[in-house]
Amino acid sequence: MNFGKKLKDIRQSNNLSQEDMGEILFTTQGNISQYETNARKPSIDQIKILVERFNLDANWLLSNNEDQIVNFYDQSTCNIAALKTENYYSISSDKIADIENKLDLIISKL
């Protein structure tokens, strides 16, 4: 997966318009469009903003690798990864719904 596709996926998964992403990266909607089509490359400072703002792995973002590496030094990422893999089927559906709602709330505040 190329950088442009990843950027578009990040933007859409966070319910952001190209204008919104432009504000985050201190650029225009037109530049975001060009980044998403790989017609133009963002600056190093913009890459840094993406990595920090959306808790991304820079190597993943800049590579053609599709799978993002989980940062196990980030406790929140560890907890989410563990929750998704460990004893998933033994958790009640009510508890899963509660956790998903809390995650949505956290993500909406980013």
PDB file of N, CA and C in Angstrom, residues 15-55:
ATOM      1  N   ASN A  15     -12.708  10.340   9.995  1.00  0.00           N
ATOM      2  CA  ASN A  15     -13.818  11.196   9.554  1.00  0.00           C
ATOM      3  C   ASN A  15     -13.374  12.628   9.284  1.00  0.00           C
ATOM      4  N   LEU A  16     -12.234  12.766   8.601  1.00  0.00           N
ATOM      5  CA  LEU A  16     -11.704  14.079   8.271  1.00  0.00           C
ATOM      6  C   LEU A  16     -11.853  14.345   6.784  1.00  0.00           C
ATOM      7  N   SER A  17     -12.155  15.576   6.446  1.00  0.00           N
ATOM      8  CA  SER A  17     -12.159  15.982   5.044  1.00  0.00           C
ATOM      9  C   SER A  17     -10.717  16.309   4.646  1.00  0.00           C
ATOM     10  N   GLN A  18     -10.494  16.493   3.359  1.00  0.00           N
ATOM     11  CA  GLN A  18      -9.166  16.913   2.919  1.00  0.00           C
ATOM     12  C   GLN A  18      -8.832  18.286   3.501  1.00  0.00           C
ATOM     13  N   GLU A  19      -9.837  19.137   3.640  1.00  0.00           N
ATOM     14  CA  GLU A  19      -9.620  20.450   4.252  1.00  0.00           C
ATOM     15  C   GLU A  19      -9.174  20.300   5.709  1.00  0.00           C
ATOM     16  N   ASP A  20      -9.844  19.399   6.446  1.00  0.00           N
ATOM     17  CA  ASP A  20      -9.477  19.156   7.846  1.00  0.00           C
ATOM     18  C   ASP A  20      -8.038  18.662   7.950  1.00  0.00           C
ATOM     19  N   MET A  21      -7.678  17.704   7.099  1.00  0.00           N
ATOM     20  CA  MET A  21      -6.320  17.172   7.121  1.00  0.00           C
ATOM     21  C   MET A  21      -5.324  18.264   6.740  1.00  0.00           C
ATOM     22  N   GLY A  22      -5.716  19.123   5.811  1.00  0.00           N
ATOM     23  CA  GLY A  22      -4.862  20.249   5.437  1.00  0.00           C
ATOM     24  C   GLY A  22      -4.573  21.156   6.620  1.00  0.00           C
ATOM     25  N   GLU A  23      -5.584  21.412   7.439  1.00  0.00           N
ATOM     26  CA  GLU A  23      -5.382  22.243   8.632  1.00  0.00           C
ATOM     27  C   GLU A  23      -4.422  21.568   9.609  1.00  0.00           C
ATOM     28  N   ILE A  24      -4.562  20.271   9.775  1.00  0.00           N
ATOM     29  CA  ILE A  24      -3.680  19.530  10.683  1.00  0.00           C
ATOM     30  C   ILE A  24      -2.238  19.595  10.198  1.00  0.00           C
ATOM     31  N   LEU A  25      -2.046  19.485   8.874  1.00  0.00           N
ATOM     32  CA  LEU A  25      -0.699  19.449   8.300  1.00  0.00           C
ATOM     33  C   LEU A  25      -0.207  20.817   7.833  1.00  0.00           C
ATOM     34  N   PHE A  26      -0.987  21.864   8.137  1.00  0.00           N
ATOM     35  CA  PHE A  26      -0.617  23.236   7.763  1.00  0.00           C
ATOM     36  C   PHE A  26      -0.395  23.376   6.259  1.00  0.00           C
ATOM     37  N   THR A  27      -1.357  22.867   5.509  1.00  0.00           N
ATOM     38  CA  THR A  27      -1.286  22.959   4.053  1.00  0.00           C
ATOM     39  C   THR A  27      -2.699  23.086   3.500  1.00  0.00           C
ATOM     40  N   THR A  28      -2.826  23.026   2.195  1.00  0.00           N
ATOM     41  CA  THR A  28      -4.122  23.226   1.549  1.00  0.00           C
ATOM     42  C   THR A  28      -4.800  21.901   1.219  1.00  0.00           C
ATOM     43  N   GLN A  29      -6.082  21.987   0.935  1.00  0.00           N
ATOM     44  CA  GLN A  29      -6.849  20.816   0.492  1.00  0.00           C
ATOM     45  C   GLN A  29      -6.249  20.271  -0.795  1.00  0.00           C
ATOM     46  N   GLY A  30      -5.824  21.162  -1.682  1.00  0.00           N
ATOM     47  CA  GLY A  30      -5.230  20.735  -2.949  1.00  0.00           C
ATOM     48  C   GLY A  30      -3.970  19.911  -2.754  1.00  0.00           C
ATOM     49  N   ASN A  31      -3.150  20.313  -1.799  1.00  0.00           N
ATOM     50  CA  ASN A  31      -1.940  19.534  -1.512  1.00  0.00           C
ATOM     51  C   ASN A  31      -2.287  18.164  -0.945  1.00  0.00           C
ATOM     52  N   ILE A  32      -3.288  18.105  -0.068  1.00  0.00           N
ATOM     53  CA  ILE A  32      -3.711  16.809   0.480  1.00  0.00           C
ATOM     54  C   ILE A  32      -4.166  15.903  -0.658  1.00  0.00           C
ATOM     55  N   SER A  33      -4.922  16.449  -1.581  1.00  0.00           N
ATOM     56  CA  SER A  33      -5.373  15.677  -2.742  1.00  0.00           C
ATOM     57  C   SER A  33      -4.177  15.136  -3.524  1.00  0.00           C
ATOM     58  N   GLN A  34      -3.165  15.970  -3.711  1.00  0.00           N
ATOM     59  CA  GLN A  34      -1.972  15.526  -4.440  1.00  0.00           C
ATOM     60  C   GLN A  34      -1.184  14.483  -3.652  1.00  0.00           C
ATOM     61  N   TYR A  35      -1.138  14.617  -2.334  1.00  0.00           N
ATOM     62  CA  TYR A  35      -0.472  13.596  -1.514  1.00  0.00           C
ATOM     63  C   TYR A  35      -1.191  12.251  -1.664  1.00  0.00           C
ATOM     64  N   GLU A  36      -2.521  12.305  -1.654  1.00  0.00           N
ATOM     65  CA  GLU A  36      -3.309  11.067  -1.711  1.00  0.00           C
ATOM     66  C   GLU A  36      -3.214  10.371  -3.067  1.00  0.00           C
ATOM     67  N   THR A  37      -2.889  11.113  -4.106  1.00  0.00           N
ATOM     68  CA  THR A  37      -2.721  10.505  -5.433  1.00  0.00           C
ATOM     69  C   THR A  37      -1.246  10.285  -5.767  1.00  0.00           C
ATOM     70  N   ASN A  38      -0.385  10.520  -4.787  1.00  0.00           N
ATOM     71  CA  ASN A  38       1.064  10.370  -4.951  1.00  0.00           C
ATOM     72  C   ASN A  38       1.645  11.284  -6.016  1.00  0.00           C
ATOM     73  N   ALA A  39       0.961  12.381  -6.310  1.00  0.00           N
ATOM     74  CA  ALA A  39       1.475  13.361  -7.258  1.00  0.00           C
ATOM     75  C   ALA A  39       2.479  14.291  -6.579  1.00  0.00           C
ATOM     76  N   ARG A  40       2.452  14.314  -5.271  1.00  0.00           N
ATOM     77  CA  ARG A  40       3.318  15.188  -4.491  1.00  0.00           C
ATOM     78  C   ARG A  40       3.625  14.502  -3.162  1.00  0.00           C
ATOM     79  N   LYS A  41       4.772  14.824  -2.583  1.00  0.00           N
ATOM     80  CA  LYS A  41       5.180  14.229  -1.303  1.00  0.00           C
ATOM     81  C   LYS A  41       5.109  15.280  -0.196  1.00  0.00           C
ATOM     82  N   PRO A  42       4.666  14.879   1.000  1.00  0.00           N
ATOM     83  CA  PRO A  42       4.642  15.812   2.129  1.00  0.00           C
ATOM     84  C   PRO A  42       6.054  16.052   2.665  1.00  0.00           C
ATOM     85  N   SER A  43       6.198  17.112   3.446  1.00  0.00           N
ATOM     86  CA  SER A  43       7.492  17.414   4.056  1.00  0.00           C
ATOM     87  C   SER A  43       7.750  16.473   5.237  1.00  0.00           C
ATOM     88  N   ILE A  44       8.986  16.459   5.680  1.00  0.00           N
ATOM     89  CA  ILE A  44       9.349  15.668   6.858  1.00  0.00           C
ATOM     90  C   ILE A  44       8.550  16.148   8.073  1.00  0.00           C
ATOM     91  N   ASP A  45       8.374  17.460   8.195  1.00  0.00           N
ATOM     92  CA  ASP A  45       7.591  17.993   9.316  1.00  0.00           C
ATOM     93  C   ASP A  45       6.152  17.492   9.273  1.00  0.00           C
ATOM     94  N   GLN A  46       5.584  17.388   8.090  1.00  0.00           N
ATOM     95  CA  GLN A  46       4.214  16.885   7.958  1.00  0.00           C
ATOM     96  C   GLN A  46       4.138  15.399   8.302  1.00  0.00           C
ATOM     97  N   ILE A  47       5.146  14.644   7.911  1.00  0.00           N
ATOM     98  CA  ILE A  47       5.206  13.222   8.277  1.00  0.00           C
ATOM     99  C   ILE A  47       5.250  13.097   9.803  1.00  0.00           C
ATOM    100  N   LYS A  48       6.063  13.927  10.436  1.00  0.00           N
ATOM    101  CA  LYS A  48       6.180  13.902  11.897  1.00  0.00           C
ATOM    102  C   LYS A  48       4.834  14.206  12.552  1.00  0.00           C
ATOM    103  N   ILE A  49       4.111  15.182  12.029  1.00  0.00           N
ATOM    104  CA  ILE A  49       2.788  15.516  12.568  1.00  0.00           C
ATOM    105  C   ILE A  49       1.855  14.315  12.445  1.00  0.00           C
ATOM    106  N   LEU A  50       1.854  13.663  11.276  1.00  0.00           N
ATOM    107  CA  LEU A  50       0.995  12.489  11.077  1.00  0.00           C
ATOM    108  C   LEU A  50       1.312  11.395  12.087  1.00  0.00           C
ATOM    109  N   VAL A  51       2.591  11.100  12.241  1.00  0.00           N
ATOM    110  CA  VAL A  51       3.028  10.035  13.147  1.00  0.00           C
ATOM    111  C   VAL A  51       2.590  10.334  14.576  1.00  0.00           C
ATOM    112  N   GLU A  52       2.807  11.577  15.009  1.00  0.00           N
ATOM    113  CA  GLU A  52       2.476  11.933  16.394  1.00  0.00           C
ATOM    114  C   GLU A  52       0.973  12.064  16.611  1.00  0.00           C
ATOM    115  N   ARG A  53       0.294  12.704  15.689  1.00  0.00           N
ATOM    116  CA  ARG A  53      -1.143  12.980  15.863  1.00  0.00           C
ATOM    117  C   ARG A  53      -1.981  11.701  15.818  1.00  0.00           C
ATOM    118  N   PHE A  54      -1.606  10.777  14.915  1.00  0.00           N
ATOM    119  CA  PHE A  54      -2.411   9.577  14.719  1.00  0.00           C
ATOM    120  C   PHE A  54      -1.750   8.317  15.279  1.00  0.00           C
ATOM    121  N   ASN A  55      -0.672   8.494  16.068  1.00  0.00           N
ATOM    122  CA  ASN A  55       0.017   7.380  16.719  1.00  0.00           C
ATOM    123  C   ASN A  55       0.401   6.293  15.715  1.00  0.00           C
TER     124      ASN A  55
END
